[in-house]
Coordinates of C-alpha atoms and ligand atoms in Angstrom, one line a residue:
M934 CA 12.4 -5.0 -42.6
S935 CA 9.5 -3.6 -40.7
Y936 CA 10.2 -1.6 -37.6
L937 CA 9.1 -3.4 -34.4
V938 CA 8.3 -1.0 -31.6
L939 CA 10.6 -1.3 -28.6
A940 CA 7.9 -2.2 -26.1
R941 CA 7.1 -5.3 -28.2
K942 CA 10.6 -6.1 -29.3
W943 CA 12.0 -5.9 -25.8
R944 CA 9.1 -7.4 -23.9
P945 CA 10.7 -9.6 -21.2
K946 CA 10.5 -13.3 -22.2
T947 CA 11.7 -14.7 -18.9
F948 CA 11.2 -13.8 -15.3
S949 CA 14.9 -12.8 -15.1
E950 CA 14.3 -10.1 -17.7
V951 CA 11.5 -8.5 -15.8
V952 CA 12.3 -5.1 -14.3
G953 CA 11.1 -4.6 -10.7
Q954 CA 8.2 -6.5 -9.1
Q955 CA 10.6 -8.8 -7.3
H956 CA 8.1 -9.7 -4.6
V957 CA 5.7 -11.1 -7.3
L958 CA 8.4 -12.8 -9.2
K959 CA 9.6 -14.6 -6.1
A960 CA 6.2 -16.0 -5.3
L961 CA 5.6 -17.1 -8.9
I962 CA 9.0 -18.7 -9.3
N963 CA 8.9 -20.5 -6.0
G964 CA 5.4 -21.8 -6.7
L965 CA 6.4 -23.0 -10.2
D966 CA 9.6 -24.7 -9.1
Q967 CA 8.0 -26.4 -6.1
D968 CA 4.9 -27.2 -8.1
R969 CA 2.7 -25.6 -5.5
L970 CA 0.7 -23.1 -7.4
H971 CA -2.4 -21.2 -6.3
H972 CA -5.1 -21.3 -8.9
A973 CA -6.0 -17.6 -8.9
F974 CA -3.7 -14.6 -8.7
L975 CA -4.8 -11.0 -8.5
F976 CA -2.4 -8.3 -9.6
S977 CA -3.3 -4.8 -8.8
G978 CA -1.4 -1.8 -10.1
T979 CA -1.4 0.9 -12.7
R980 CA -1.1 0.4 -16.4
G981 CA 2.2 -0.6 -18.1
V982 CA 3.8 -2.1 -15.1
G983 CA 4.0 -5.7 -16.5
K984 CA 0.7 -7.5 -15.8
T985 CA 0.4 -9.0 -19.3
T986 CA 4.1 -9.7 -19.5
L987 CA 3.9 -11.7 -16.2
A988 CA 0.9 -13.6 -17.4
R989 CA 2.7 -14.6 -20.6
I990 CA 5.8 -15.8 -18.9
F991 CA 3.6 -17.6 -16.4
A992 CA 1.7 -19.3 -19.2
K993 CA 5.0 -20.3 -20.9
S994 CA 6.3 -21.7 -17.6
L995 CA 3.3 -23.9 -17.2
N996 CA 3.1 -25.1 -20.8
C997 CA 6.7 -25.4 -21.9
E998 CA 7.2 -28.7 -23.6
Q999 CA 10.3 -29.3 -21.5
G1000 CA 8.2 -29.4 -18.3
V1001 CA 6.8 -27.0 -15.8
S1002 CA 9.5 -24.7 -14.4
S1003 CA 10.2 -21.0 -13.8
N1004 CA 12.7 -21.2 -16.6
P1005 CA 10.8 -22.2 -19.8
C1006 CA 13.0 -23.1 -22.8
G1007 CA 11.7 -20.4 -25.1
E1008 CA 12.4 -22.7 -28.1
C1009 CA 9.6 -25.2 -28.1
Q1010 CA 6.4 -24.6 -30.1
S1011 CA 4.3 -23.7 -27.0
C1012 CA 6.9 -21.2 -25.8
Q1013 CA 7.1 -19.6 -29.3
E1014 CA 3.4 -19.4 -29.6
V1015 CA 3.0 -17.7 -26.3
D1016 CA 5.8 -15.2 -27.2
A1017 CA 4.1 -14.5 -30.5
G1018 CA 0.8 -13.9 -28.7
R1019 CA -1.1 -16.8 -30.4
F1020 CA -1.1 -19.5 -27.8
V1021 CA -4.6 -20.9 -27.7
D1022 CA -4.5 -21.8 -24.0
L1023 CA -3.6 -18.3 -22.9
I1024 CA -6.9 -16.6 -23.0
E1025 CA -6.7 -12.8 -22.5
V1026 CA -9.9 -11.0 -21.7
D1027 CA -10.4 -7.3 -21.3
A1028 CA -13.3 -7.1 -18.8
A1029 CA -13.8 -3.4 -19.6
S1030 CA -15.2 -4.5 -22.9
R1031 CA -16.9 -7.8 -21.7
T1032 CA -18.9 -6.9 -18.7
K1033 CA -22.2 -8.7 -19.6
V1034 CA -23.0 -11.9 -17.7
D1035 CA -23.4 -13.8 -21.0
D1036 CA -19.9 -12.9 -22.0
T1037 CA -18.5 -14.3 -18.8
R1038 CA -20.7 -17.4 -19.0
D1039 CA -19.3 -18.1 -22.5
L1040 CA -15.9 -17.7 -21.1
L1041 CA -16.4 -19.8 -18.1
D1042 CA -18.4 -22.5 -20.0
N1043 CA -15.1 -23.3 -21.7
V1044 CA -13.1 -23.5 -18.5
Q1045 CA -14.1 -27.1 -17.8
Y1046 CA -12.7 -28.3 -21.1
A1047 CA -9.1 -29.5 -21.1
P1048 CA -6.5 -27.3 -22.7
S1049 CA -6.1 -27.8 -26.4
R1050 CA -2.4 -27.6 -26.6
G1051 CA -0.7 -27.4 -23.3
R1052 CA -1.1 -28.6 -19.7
Y1053 CA -2.9 -25.6 -18.4
K1054 CA -5.3 -23.0 -19.5
V1055 CA -4.3 -19.6 -18.3
Y1056 CA -7.0 -16.9 -18.1
L1057 CA -5.8 -13.3 -17.9
I1058 CA -8.7 -11.1 -17.1
D1059 CA -7.7 -7.5 -17.2
E1060 CA -9.6 -4.7 -15.4
V1061 CA -11.5 -7.5 -13.6
H1062 CA -13.3 -5.0 -11.4
M1063 CA -15.4 -3.9 -14.4
L1064 CA -17.3 -7.2 -14.4
S1065 CA -21.0 -7.0 -13.5
T1066 CA -22.3 -8.5 -10.3
S1067 CA -23.9 -11.4 -12.1
S1068 CA -20.6 -12.0 -13.9
F1069 CA -18.8 -12.0 -10.6
N1070 CA -21.3 -14.6 -9.3
A1071 CA -20.6 -16.8 -12.4
L1072 CA -16.9 -16.4 -11.8
L1073 CA -17.2 -17.2 -8.1
K1074 CA -18.7 -20.6 -8.8
T1075 CA -15.7 -21.5 -11.0
L1076 CA -13.3 -20.1 -8.4
E1077 CA -14.9 -22.2 -5.6
E1078 CA -14.2 -25.5 -7.5
P1079 CA -11.6 -24.7 -10.2
P1080 CA -10.7 -27.5 -12.6
S1081 CA -7.1 -28.5 -11.9
H1082 CA -6.0 -27.5 -15.4
V1083 CA -7.0 -23.8 -15.0
K1084 CA -5.1 -20.9 -13.6
F1085 CA -6.6 -17.4 -13.3
L1086 CA -4.6 -14.2 -13.4
F1087 CA -6.8 -11.2 -12.6
A1088 CA -5.5 -7.7 -13.1
T1089 CA -7.1 -4.5 -11.8
T1090 CA -6.3 -0.9 -11.3
D1091 CA -9.0 -0.7 -8.7
P1092 CA -9.0 -3.7 -6.3
Q1093 CA -11.4 -1.9 -3.9
K1094 CA -14.2 -2.5 -6.4
L1095 CA -13.9 -6.3 -6.2
P1096 CA -16.3 -8.4 -4.1
V1097 CA -14.7 -9.7 -1.0
T1098 CA -15.8 -13.3 -2.0
I1099 CA -13.5 -13.0 -5.1
L1100 CA -10.7 -11.3 -3.2
S1101 CA -10.6 -14.1 -0.6
R1102 CA -10.1 -16.7 -3.2
C1103 CA -7.1 -15.0 -4.9
L1104 CA -3.5 -14.7 -4.0
Q1105 CA -3.1 -10.9 -4.1
F1106 CA -0.1 -8.9 -5.3
N1107 CA 0.4 -5.2 -5.7
L1108 CA 2.4 -4.5 -8.7
R1109 CA 4.5 -1.4 -8.0
R1110 CA 5.1 1.5 -10.3
L1111 CA 8.6 1.5 -11.5
D1112 CA 10.9 4.1 -10.2
V1113 CA 12.9 6.5 -12.4
T1114 CA 16.2 4.6 -12.0
Q1115 CA 14.7 1.3 -12.8
I1116 CA 13.2 2.7 -16.0
S1117 CA 16.2 4.7 -17.1
D1118 CA 18.6 1.8 -16.5
H1119 CA 16.4 -0.4 -18.5
L1120 CA 16.2 2.1 -21.4
A1121 CA 20.0 2.5 -21.3
N1122 CA 20.3 -1.3 -21.5
I1123 CA 18.0 -1.5 -24.5
L1124 CA 19.7 1.4 -26.4
G1125 CA 23.0 -0.3 -25.8
K1126 CA 21.8 -3.4 -27.5
E1127 CA 20.2 -1.4 -30.3
S1128 CA 23.4 0.6 -30.8
V1129 CA 21.7 3.9 -30.4
E1130 CA 23.7 6.7 -28.9
F1131 CA 22.1 8.5 -26.0
E1132 CA 22.6 10.9 -23.1
H1133 CA 21.8 9.6 -19.7
A1134 CA 20.0 12.8 -18.7
A1135 CA 17.7 12.3 -21.7
L1136 CA 16.7 8.8 -20.5
H1137 CA 16.1 10.3 -17.0
E1138 CA 13.7 12.8 -18.5
I1139 CA 11.8 10.1 -20.4
A1140 CA 11.6 7.9 -17.3
R1141 CA 10.2 10.8 -15.2
A1142 CA 7.6 11.5 -17.9
A1143 CA 6.6 7.8 -18.0
D1144 CA 5.4 8.1 -14.5
G1145 CA 6.1 4.5 -13.4
S1146 CA 5.0 2.8 -16.6
M1147 CA 7.7 0.9 -18.5
R1148 CA 5.3 0.6 -21.5
D1149 CA 4.9 4.4 -21.7
A1150 CA 8.7 4.9 -21.3
L1151 CA 9.4 2.6 -24.2
S1152 CA 6.9 4.3 -26.3
L1153 CA 8.4 7.7 -25.5
L1154 CA 11.8 6.2 -26.3
D1155 CA 10.5 5.1 -29.7
Q1156 CA 9.3 8.7 -30.4
A1157 CA 12.6 10.2 -29.1
I1158 CA 14.6 7.9 -31.5
S1159 CA 12.6 9.0 -34.5
Y1160 CA 12.6 12.6 -33.3
G1161 CA 16.4 12.6 -32.9
A1162 CA 17.0 10.8 -36.2
G1163 CA 18.7 7.9 -34.5
N1164 CA 20.2 9.3 -31.3
V1165 CA 18.7 10.4 -28.0
T1166 CA 19.8 13.7 -26.6
S1167 CA 18.6 15.6 -23.6
E1168 CA 17.9 18.7 -25.7
Q1169 CA 15.7 16.8 -28.1
V1170 CA 13.8 14.9 -25.4
N1171 CA 13.1 18.2 -23.6
Q1172 CA 11.9 19.7 -26.8
M1173 CA 9.7 16.6 -27.5
L1174 CA 8.2 16.5 -24.0
G1175 CA 7.9 20.3 -23.7
T1176 CA 10.0 20.1 -20.5
I1177 CA 13.2 21.9 -19.5
S1178 CA 16.6 20.5 -18.8
Q1179 CA 17.8 19.9 -15.2
Q1180 CA 20.4 22.5 -15.9
Q1181 CA 17.7 25.1 -16.6
V1182 CA 15.9 24.0 -13.5
Q1183 CA 19.1 24.5 -11.5
L1184 CA 19.6 28.0 -13.0
L1185 CA 16.0 29.0 -12.1
M1186 CA 16.4 27.7 -8.6
S1187 CA 19.7 29.4 -8.0
A1188 CA 18.4 32.7 -9.4
L1189 CA 15.5 32.5 -6.9
I1190 CA 17.6 31.6 -3.9
N1191 CA 20.2 34.2 -4.7
N1192 CA 17.5 36.8 -5.2
D1193 CA 18.6 37.5 -8.7
G1194 CA 15.5 38.9 -10.5
Q1195 CA 17.3 39.7 -13.7
Q1196 CA 18.7 36.2 -14.2
L1197 CA 15.3 34.8 -13.3
L1198 CA 13.4 36.7 -15.9
Q1199 CA 16.1 36.0 -18.5
Q1200 CA 15.7 32.3 -17.9
A1201 CA 11.9 32.6 -18.2
Q1202 CA 12.3 34.3 -21.5
E1203 CA 14.6 31.6 -22.8
I1204 CA 12.2 28.9 -21.7
S1205 CA 9.5 30.7 -23.6
A1206 CA 11.6 31.1 -26.7
Q1207 CA 12.2 27.4 -26.6
G1208 CA 8.5 26.9 -26.7
R1209 CA 8.3 24.9 -23.5
D1210 CA 5.0 24.0 -21.8
F1211 CA 5.0 26.2 -18.6
K1212 CA 2.8 23.8 -16.7
L1213 CA 5.4 21.1 -17.2
V1214 CA 8.1 23.6 -16.3
L1215 CA 6.3 24.3 -13.0
N1216 CA 6.1 20.5 -12.5
E1217 CA 9.9 20.4 -12.9
L1218 CA 10.2 23.2 -10.3
L1219 CA 7.9 21.3 -7.9
V1220 CA 10.0 18.1 -8.3
S1221 CA 13.2 20.0 -7.6
L1222 CA 11.8 21.8 -4.6
Q1223 CA 10.6 18.5 -3.2
R1224 CA 14.1 17.1 -3.6
I1225 CA 15.7 20.1 -1.9
A1226 CA 13.2 19.8 0.9
S1227 CA 13.9 16.1 1.5
I1228 CA 17.7 16.8 1.5
Q1229 CA 17.1 19.6 4.0
L1230 CA 14.7 17.8 6.3
V1231 CA 15.9 14.2 6.0
P1232 CA 19.7 14.6 5.6
D1233 CA 20.4 11.1 6.9
L1234 CA 18.6 9.5 4.0
E1235 CA 20.8 8.1 1.3
H1236 CA 20.5 10.7 -1.4
T1237 CA 23.9 10.4 -3.0
D1238 CA 22.8 8.0 -5.7
E1239 CA 20.3 10.5 -7.1
K1240 CA 21.1 12.4 -10.2
N1241 CA 22.4 16.0 -9.8
F1242 CA 22.6 15.4 -6.0
E1243 CA 25.5 17.8 -5.5
Q1244 CA 23.8 20.7 -7.2
F1245 CA 20.6 20.1 -5.2
Q1246 CA 22.6 19.8 -2.0
Q1247 CA 24.3 23.1 -2.7
L1248 CA 20.9 24.7 -3.2
A1249 CA 19.6 23.1 0.0
Q1250 CA 22.4 24.7 2.0
Q1251 CA 21.7 28.1 0.6
C1252 CA 18.2 28.6 2.0
S1253 CA 15.9 27.7 4.8
P1254 CA 13.5 24.8 4.7
E1255 CA 10.7 27.3 5.3
L1256 CA 11.5 29.1 2.1
I1257 CA 11.5 25.9 0.1
Q1258 CA 8.1 25.1 1.6
L1259 CA 6.8 28.5 0.6
F1260 CA 8.2 28.2 -2.9
Y1261 CA 6.5 24.9 -3.3
Q1262 CA 3.2 26.3 -2.2
I1263 CA 3.6 29.2 -4.6
A1264 CA 4.5 26.9 -7.5
L1265 CA 1.4 24.7 -6.8
H1266 CA -0.9 27.7 -6.7
G1267 CA 0.8 29.1 -9.8
K1268 CA 0.2 25.8 -11.7
R1269 CA -3.5 25.9 -10.7
D1270 CA -3.9 29.5 -11.8
L1271 CA -1.9 29.3 -15.0
P1272 CA -5.0 28.9 -17.2
Y1273 CA -6.4 32.2 -15.8
A1274 CA -3.2 34.2 -16.6
A1275 CA -3.3 36.6 -19.5
D1276 CA -0.9 34.2 -21.2
P1277 CA 1.2 31.3 -20.0
Q1278 CA 4.5 33.2 -20.0
S1279 CA 3.2 36.1 -17.9
G1280 CA 1.5 33.6 -15.5
F1281 CA 4.8 31.8 -15.2
E1282 CA 6.8 34.9 -14.6
M1283 CA 4.4 36.1 -12.0
V1284 CA 5.0 32.8 -10.1
L1285 CA 8.7 33.5 -10.2
L1286 CA 8.3 37.1 -9.1
R1287 CA 6.0 36.0 -6.3
M1288 CA 8.7 33.7 -5.0
L1289 CA 11.2 36.5 -5.3
N1290 CA 8.9 38.8 -3.4
F1291 CA 8.7 36.4 -0.5
Q1292 CA 12.4 36.1 0.1
P1293 CA 12.7 36.5 3.9
M1294 CA 16.2 37.9 3.4
K1295 CA 14.6 41.2 2.7
I1296 CA 13.0 41.3 6.1
D1297 CA 16.3 40.6 7.8
S1298 CA 18.1 43.3 5.9
D1299 CA 15.4 45.8 6.6
M1300 CA 15.5 45.0 10.3
T1301 CA 19.2 45.4 10.6
N1302 CA 18.7 49.1 9.6
I1303 CA 17.0 49.8 12.9
P1304 CA 19.5 51.5 15.2
P1305 CA 20.5 49.4 18.2
M1306 CA 18.8 50.3 21.5
P1307 CA 20.7 50.7 24.7
S1308 CA 18.7 47.9 26.2
T1309 CA 18.1 44.2 25.4
T1310 CA 15.8 43.5 22.5
A1311 CA 13.0 41.1 22.3
K1312 CA 12.5 38.8 19.4
Q1313 CA 9.1 38.4 18.0
S1314 CA 8.1 35.3 16.1
T1315 CA 4.9 34.7 14.4
Q1316 CA 3.4 31.7 12.7
I1317 CA 0.9 32.3 9.9
K1318 CA -1.1 29.4 8.7
A1319 CA -2.3 29.6 5.2
P1320 CA -5.7 28.1 4.5
Q1321 CA -5.9 24.5 3.3
T1322 CA -5.5 24.2 -0.4
H1323 CA -7.3 21.8 -2.8
Y1324 CA -5.5 20.1 -5.5
A1325 CA -6.3 17.0 -7.4
E1326 CA -2.6 16.2 -8.0
A1327 CA -1.1 16.9 -4.6
K1328 CA -2.0 16.4 -1.0
P1329 CA -3.1 19.6 0.6
V1330 CA -0.1 21.2 2.2
E1331 CA -0.4 23.6 5.1
P1332 CA 2.6 25.8 4.9
V1333 CA 4.0 27.3 8.1
I1334 CA 5.7 30.6 7.4
Q1335 CA 8.1 31.6 10.0
H1336 CA 8.7 35.3 10.2
V1337 CA 11.2 36.3 12.7
A1338 CA 11.7 40.0 13.2
E1339 CA 13.8 41.8 15.7
S1340 CA 12.4 44.9 17.3
P1341 CA 13.2 46.8 20.5
A1342 CA 11.2 46.1 23.6
P1343 CA 9.7 48.9 25.5
V1344 CA 12.1 49.9 28.2
K1345 CA 11.4 52.4 31.0
E1346 CA 13.9 55.0 31.9
T1347 CA 14.2 53.6 35.4
T1348 CA 15.6 50.2 34.2
T1349 CA 18.7 51.8 32.6
E1350 CA 20.1 52.7 36.0
Q1351 CA 22.8 50.3 37.0
V1352 CA 22.3 48.6 40.4
T1353 CA 24.8 46.3 41.9
T1354 CA 24.6 44.3 45.0
S1355 CA 27.8 45.3 46.6
N1356 CA 28.5 45.8 50.2
I1357 CA 28.5 49.6 50.1
D1358 CA 25.4 51.2 51.6
Q1359 CA 22.6 51.4 49.1
D1360 CA 19.8 53.8 48.8
I1361 CA 16.3 52.7 48.0
N1362 CA 13.6 54.9 46.6
S1363 CA 10.5 54.8 44.5
A1364 CA 12.6 55.2 41.3
N1365 CA 14.8 52.1 41.9
W1366 CA 12.3 50.0 43.9
L1367 CA 11.1 47.9 41.0
N1368 CA 14.6 47.2 39.8
I1369 CA 15.8 46.3 43.3
I1370 CA 12.9 44.0 44.2
G1371 CA 13.5 42.2 40.9
Q1372 CA 17.0 41.4 41.8
L1373 CA 16.5 40.1 45.3
K1374 CA 16.9 36.4 46.0
L1375 CA 13.5 35.6 47.4
T1376 CA 11.5 32.5 48.3
A1377 CA 8.2 32.0 46.4
F1378 CA 6.0 33.6 49.1
A1379 CA 8.4 36.5 49.7
R1380 CA 8.6 37.0 45.9
Q1381 CA 4.8 37.3 45.7
L1382 CA 4.8 39.8 48.5
G1383 CA 7.7 41.8 47.1
D1384 CA 6.4 41.8 43.5
N1385 CA 3.0 43.0 44.6
S1386 CA 4.1 45.7 47.0
A1387 CA 4.5 49.4 46.1
F1388 CA 7.3 51.5 47.6
I1389 CA 6.2 54.3 50.0
K1390 CA 9.3 55.5 51.9
F1391 CA 12.6 54.6 53.4
E1392 CA 13.5 56.5 56.6
N1393 CA 15.5 55.6 59.7
N1394 CA 16.1 52.0 58.7
K1395 CA 12.4 51.5 58.2
I1396 CA 10.9 50.7 54.8
T1397 CA 7.2 51.3 54.3
L1398 CA 5.5 49.4 51.5
A1399 CA 1.9 49.4 50.3
L1400 CA -0.1 46.3 49.6
S1401 CA -3.6 46.4 48.2
D1402 CA -6.4 45.1 50.4
G1403 CA -7.2 42.3 48.0
L1404 CA -3.7 40.9 48.4
S1405 CA -3.3 41.1 52.2
H1406 CA -3.0 37.3 52.4
L1407 CA 0.5 37.7 50.8
A1408 CA 1.8 39.4 53.9
S1409 CA 2.4 36.2 55.9
G1410 CA 4.9 36.2 58.7
K1411 CA 7.4 34.0 56.8
A1412 CA 7.1 36.1 53.7
Q1413 CA 7.7 39.4 55.6
E1414 CA 10.6 37.8 57.5
R1415 CA 12.4 36.7 54.4
L1416 CA 11.8 40.0 52.5
T1417 CA 13.1 41.9 55.5
S1418 CA 16.3 39.9 55.8
E1419 CA 16.9 40.1 52.1
L1420 CA 16.4 43.9 52.0
S1421 CA 18.7 44.2 55.0
R1422 CA 21.4 42.2 53.2
Y1423 CA 21.0 44.2 50.1
L1424 CA 21.1 47.6 51.9
N1425 CA 23.8 46.4 54.3
Q1426 CA 21.9 47.5 57.4
N1427 CA 19.3 46.1 59.6
I1428 CA 15.9 47.3 58.5
T1429 CA 12.4 46.9 59.7
L1430 CA 9.5 46.5 57.3
L1431 CA 6.1 48.1 57.6
I1432 CA 3.4 47.0 55.2
Q1433 CA 0.4 49.2 54.9
Q1434 CA -2.9 47.9 53.6
E1435 CA -4.4 50.2 51.0
S1436 CA -7.9 50.0 49.8
Q1437 CA -7.0 51.7 46.5
A1438 CA -4.6 49.6 44.6
N1439 CA -1.2 51.2 44.1
T1440 CA 0.0 50.3 40.6
A1441 CA 3.7 51.0 41.2
T1442 CA 4.5 47.3 41.8
L1443 CA 6.7 44.9 39.9
A1444 CA 3.8 42.6 39.2
N1445 CA 1.8 45.4 37.6
E1446 CA 4.8 46.6 35.6
R1447 CA 5.4 43.1 34.3
A1448 CA 1.7 42.7 33.3
E1449 CA 1.9 46.0 31.5
Q1450 CA 5.1 45.0 29.8
K1451 CA 3.5 41.8 28.6
R1452 CA 0.5 43.6 27.3
S1453 CA 2.7 46.1 25.5
S1454 CA 5.0 43.6 23.9
Q1455 CA 2.0 41.5 22.8
Q1456 CA 0.5 44.6 21.2
Q1457 CA 3.8 45.4 19.6
A1458 CA 4.0 41.9 18.2
V1459 CA 0.5 42.1 16.9
D1460 CA 1.2 45.5 15.3
S1461 CA 4.4 44.4 13.7
I1462 CA 2.6 41.5 12.0
H1463 CA -0.3 43.6 10.8
N1464 CA 2.0 46.2 9.4
D1465 CA 4.4 43.8 7.7
P1466 CA 4.2 44.1 3.9
V1467 CA 5.4 40.5 3.4
V1468 CA 2.7 39.2 5.7
D1469 CA 0.2 41.4 3.8
A1470 CA 1.3 39.9 0.5
I1471 CA 1.0 36.4 1.9
K1472 CA -2.5 37.2 3.1
Q1473 CA -3.5 38.4 -0.3
T1474 CA -1.9 35.6 -2.3
F1475 CA -3.2 32.7 -0.2
D1476 CA -6.4 34.4 0.8
A1477 CA -5.1 33.8 4.4
R1478 CA -6.1 35.5 7.6
I1479 CA -4.0 36.1 10.7
I1480 CA -5.2 34.2 13.8
E1481 CA -4.2 36.8 16.4
S1482 CA -4.3 34.4 19.3
T1483 CA -1.4 32.6 17.8
I1484 CA 0.9 35.7 17.8
K1485 CA 3.4 35.4 20.5
P1486 CA 6.3 37.7 21.4
L1487 CA 9.4 35.7 22.3
D1488 CA 11.8 36.9 25.0
Ligands
ZN1175 ZN1 9.4 -24.3 -24.1

C-alpha cells in the first residue's frame, strides 16, 4: 500500500471539516443553501490556508448529483471525481505560469460552452494578480456578462495588484492565517485517527514552525512521523526543526532574569551540543519575550488558555516590562548580527551576555552602597531613546530605557538648621533668612517679593531687605503689607519692613538660590547619565546618543 501524504489524505472534503475561515464558510454555505450565489469570489491570503480546498468543496456543492447544497453527498460520481482531482468542470489555473493574453483567451473562449458533466463550470485562478493587463481586459469582459453556468474563484497573495475593475466585480474574502492552536488541534485530531502516538508540545512546535499554513504543518508532520519512526515527540521535532524546547527557553529566560551567568552559559553550551540553529533559538527567545511582555502590559487579556502560561506569568512577575523590552531589542539585534559573529555559538552567547550586562538590578545595588545623606535625596530619571532600527522581519521598535538612580541633592549647610514656627521669639539673620522666607505663608505677590529680597539687617523691630532695581515693581503696597504681617506673626512681634532698592543685584535671595539649585541638580543629572557605565554600554551597542535636553532631574 503506497503511503499517502497527510495533506492529501486529510484534505477536508466538506465545509464542516475545514479548519478556520469561518467567515468565508458562512458566506459560501448561505449562498449555496439559499441558491443566491455571486458569480465571482476573490480569496486573498497566504499559501496553504485552504484556497484550493474551498474551491473543490464549492465545486462539489454546485455539481453534486443530489442537487446544489452546502452539504454534497460525497458518494456520487461528480463528488468522487472532484475529490480525486479529475473533475472536468473544475478548471484550476495557476496564473503565475499562464500570464500571456493568449492563454487567458484560450481559457475564456471555453467559458461560454456549457459544462460537460455538471451544472456549473468552476474556474479557480490562483495567483490571479500575475495576469497581464491584456489578460485582465479579456477576463473583465467575461466578468461583465458571465454565463449563468460559470463561477469564478480567484485567489491571490497580493490583492493590491489587481485592477479595481476586477476587484469591484468580485465578492472579496480575506483568508486568515491559521493560529497555532487551530493547527495543533487539527494535527492532534489527525494523529488520533492515524493511531500515531504524540506529545502535545511537539505538535505545538510544528504548528509554530508552519507559520499559519496548514499545508506546511501537515508536511512537517509527515516528516516528523518518519523521523520519529512512527511517533511524534517534542525532542525529535526540536531536533528536526533545529529549535529548542519550551523548557529550554524557560531555563534561558529564568537564568537571565535571575542574573545567573553560569546557568546561562551552560544552557548555551547544551543548545550548541544538540546542534540547534541559533537563529531559530533567538526566534524562540523573541516569541517568549513577546509573550511575557503581553502578560505584563495587557494583564486583563485572557492568556490562561496559552501553553505554559503559568511559567510565563511567573517570569513576567520577576522583572520589569522595561527589561523585557530591552531583552527583545538585544535579541533582535543579535539575530541580525549573528552572521557576522566569529561563529554562531559565540554570537549567541554574546547576545545572552549582553542581556546579562544590562540588568538594571546592578544599578540599584550599586546605588544602595552610597551612604545616606542627612538631607532629603532627589531622584533622577532619564530616558534614553535608542535609534530606530531596521528589520525586514519585525516592525521597528523604539525602546525606552528607564534608568532610575538615586543620588544626593546638593544641600547647603544653612538648610540643616531646624526652624519651627512656634510662638517663642525668633531671631532672623542672613544665615536663616532663606529658610524662613521659604516657610512663610504668603500670597502670590508677597511670595514674589519675599523670594526676590535679600536680607540686610534686623534691629529694633525693623527688618531691612534689599531688592534689585529691576524688580522694584514687586514691592507693591499689598505685597509689603502681607509680608510684614507674616514676618510679625512668625517673629511674634510687630515689625516694620524697610525695602532698599539696590542697583547691584544682591544674590542672597531665595529665588536665586532656587535657580542655582535647579542648575546644579540638572548638571548632576546630566553628569550621572554621562558617567553611567550601563548607559555607556547601551550607547555603544545601539549606536545611540544621549539627547541632553531630555534629561530631567526628578524631585
Ligand atoms: Zn454528490
